[in-house]
Amino acid sequence: MNQESQQNSSKHSVNPEKLKSLKELSKEYYNIDSLAKYIDVYRISQTDPDDFWNTIADRNFVWKRKWDSVLKWSPEKAEVTWFEGAQLNITENAIDRHLKTRGNKTAIIWEPNNPDEEALYISYSELSERVNKMANVLKKNGVQKGDRVCIYLPMIPELAIATLACARIGAVHSVVFAGFSASALSSRINDSNCRMVITSDGSYRGSKSIDLKSIVDEALESTPSVDCVLVVKRIFSKVEMRKGRDVWLHEELKQVNDTCEAEVMNAEDTLFILYTSGSTGTPKGMVHTTAGYMVYTAFSFKNIFQYKEDDVYWCTADIGWITGHSYIVYGPLLNGATTLMFEGVPSYPDYGRFWNIVEKYNVNQFYTAPTAIRALAKQDIEFVNTYDLSSLKVLGSVGEPINEEAWNWYYENIGKRKCPIVDTWWQTETGGIMISPIPFVTPTKPTYATLPLPGIQPSLMDDSGNEIQGNSVSGKLCIKYPWPSMARTVYGNHQRYKDTYFSAFKDVYFTGDGALRDEVGYYRITGRVDDVIIVSGHNLGTAPIEDAINEHPAVAESAIIGFPHQVKGNALAGFVILKNEGESRNKENLSKEINQLIASKIGPIAKLDRIHFVSGLPKTRSGKIMRRIMRKISSGEGNQIGDVSTLLDPSIVEEIKEKVQPFL
Ligand code: WTA
């Protein structure tokens, strides 16, 4: 290099010291432990995402074959592939590779519903054996690579083991939350033509026991694709076993050995399907694939919880939701962590149960939902103060916006003002946490999910489809660039995937949430902007609930809205138009029947807290129900509805105003 070009290059290039530190840093993208590093790594992930993900994937996982390309992305078709050409098995990364150094380490601690029952400590070696055996049972019963297996189990170890066993042999798991009704279960089984159902005789929830097998039996009356039901014995109740279809897991396990070669999977082979509610139509089976999901859940778990080797991590979610998939099973196990699974509920035997468990196992990272925090904050503080919570280092929140009061209570009483709260924003569709503080790195701010993880590029859009630049702004939250764990499609309906996520705004993923960006660039999620209502952290679409109500013979039509509720975040209110014959009926009985119908079609979670019988609904001339109007009236803002001239029948607004007491 001659002198002149040397001078030139030094004028234009990064200073050598900085370059050196960036290069060193590049080896350690995986664990972000300072704000300066976050800023650097974020910048690298934005300027050269391919190289960023290439490095993370390359250095932190075992592959049978490496990829030919990091990312291929076609926004017009809403098609994305990550690590194409790579081959792997996620269970080799979550289990086998730990066996040498962590064979005796506890992988899963299982705390039963009843504190008097013995807890289980499952080491990585034992997990490996149990997953392999379960995988062999699946094979023995005809499950092959690519087959869909529906898992309908309570929070017992077999739930985690069954998901991993599916992954071991390349079967696609579709876990359905065991609180869903028979009809919700059968529609999910049919949507993806599951071949097998794994369930249990029953489940314990607090002082109750629930007969799961009979719910499955009812569901299977209309599911032609299922030819085998594998049943776990949990509550030792008497169940009917249908010959030729139902088998007991414990008997099957006696007939298989504990080695099962991990199936070679392509990066983009489906790992699982998980259903989530949409604003219209039936639930969407979100499809997650293997390599990208693995890379992102592992990376995000490590950073968001700052997990250290001997820590005990506890996420209180159910594995039936995405939080349980990514942050009870895959994320923690991929990092060789000890993950706690709790079968019960926070109120049993009393409201001190969570804190009792934290003390019992010296839990270091605790991850729960705002609805649980609010419910616990309402109880006598003695339920908290009885227990030693000094092991806690990081507190997490997920599922809905956390209000300031709950945030403060959590921070002061549980974290004793020393544990950062990671308010993690993400979705079933995103596979992993997208916007969240990194504890001890990102300064937290109550109710703010703060900053995106490296590799995630959020943007706010206005209603005319333009990106809103700068800070102190709000808009619709979108993600501008693909990330490895994004859902690839809606099972069996790619058009729906495209319409839902990639049509509202050009070339970007639309989340369905609104958000604001404060003066320093922190994000605060303000809630759904579509017709999805989040009740106790669970997504409920308005359409399926309205369909259930409308099935009542006395009902002509209905619409539901969410209204603020102290514990659940939102509760549901229904506006119901009756047919003539319904008018003369006792409204209290009708309300009960409507709620029973909802419980049986969807699940008790979707029951309405309030039902208003009205003679009409505020609809536009094109027939769209204006839920906004009902929401305004319900929240006492009936005088701020604005122009109702576009309504087909504006007089209906007056009737609703008269009938509805605002929920203040
Ligand atoms: C909401 C759960 C505010 C949001 C992982 C999102 C949140 C929906 C937060 C996805 C949070 C989740 N702050 N809102 N920290 N986390 N949400 O698919 O509306 O069950 O779109 O995934 O929950 O719910 P899902």
XYZ file of C-alpha atoms and ligand atoms in Angstrom, residues 274-277 286 321-323 327 367 370 397-402 422-430 432-433 435 447-449 477 509 511-514 524-530 532 534 537-539, ligand 1:
75
model
C -49.262 -24.048 17.335
C -52.715 -22.548 17.021
C -53.426 -18.924 17.759
C -56.622 -16.922 17.494
C -48.726 -21.223 12.941
C -48.777 -21.708 24.710
C -45.815 -20.424 22.732
C -44.181 -19.113 25.913
C -39.059 -20.646 27.174
C -41.020 -15.445 34.239
C -49.255 -9.632 34.265
C -43.389 -10.540 32.227
C -45.178 -11.654 29.083
C -48.528 -11.870 27.393
C -50.020 -8.409 27.560
C -49.020 -4.895 28.483
C -48.061 -4.743 32.149
C -37.822 -7.914 31.586
C -41.101 -6.937 29.968
C -40.894 -9.196 26.940
C -42.997 -8.425 23.900
C -43.514 -11.146 21.323
C -46.113 -13.429 19.743
C -46.885 -17.014 18.811
C -46.028 -15.916 15.296
C -42.619 -14.493 16.197
C -39.228 -15.812 20.304
C -38.968 -12.606 22.320
C -38.536 -6.457 22.209
C -44.569 -0.524 31.165
C -41.932 -0.307 28.439
C -40.672 -3.373 26.593
C -45.941 -1.993 15.110
C -44.493 -7.976 8.906
C -47.887 -7.536 14.263
C -51.485 -6.464 14.941
C -50.249 -4.380 17.885
C -49.994 -0.656 18.353
C -44.180 0.608 24.729
C -46.803 -1.782 23.410
C -50.224 -0.198 23.665
C -52.313 -3.237 22.722
C -54.030 -4.913 19.815
C -55.323 -2.787 17.001
C -57.395 -5.607 15.531
C -58.150 -9.928 19.047
C -56.235 -10.558 25.337
C -52.792 -13.154 28.698
C -54.620 -15.444 26.287
C -55.434 -14.323 22.776
C -49.528 -9.297 23.532
C -47.457 -14.461 23.700
C -47.566 -5.998 25.683
C -49.453 -8.584 22.201
C -45.937 -14.503 23.758
C -49.120 -9.697 21.241
C -47.791 -8.147 24.897
C -49.886 -10.856 21.816
C -46.596 -8.520 25.544
C -49.303 -12.190 21.456
C -45.894 -7.525 26.302
C -47.401 -10.241 24.481
N -46.430 -6.286 26.329
N -48.263 -6.887 24.970
N -44.780 -7.787 26.974
N -46.389 -9.827 25.263
N -48.266 -9.236 24.264
O -49.409 -15.067 20.565
O -50.707 -8.017 21.912
O -50.146 -15.552 22.949
O -49.499 -9.422 19.915
O -47.868 -14.701 22.416
O -49.823 -10.646 23.231
O -49.884 -13.224 22.196
P -49.382 -14.716 22.006
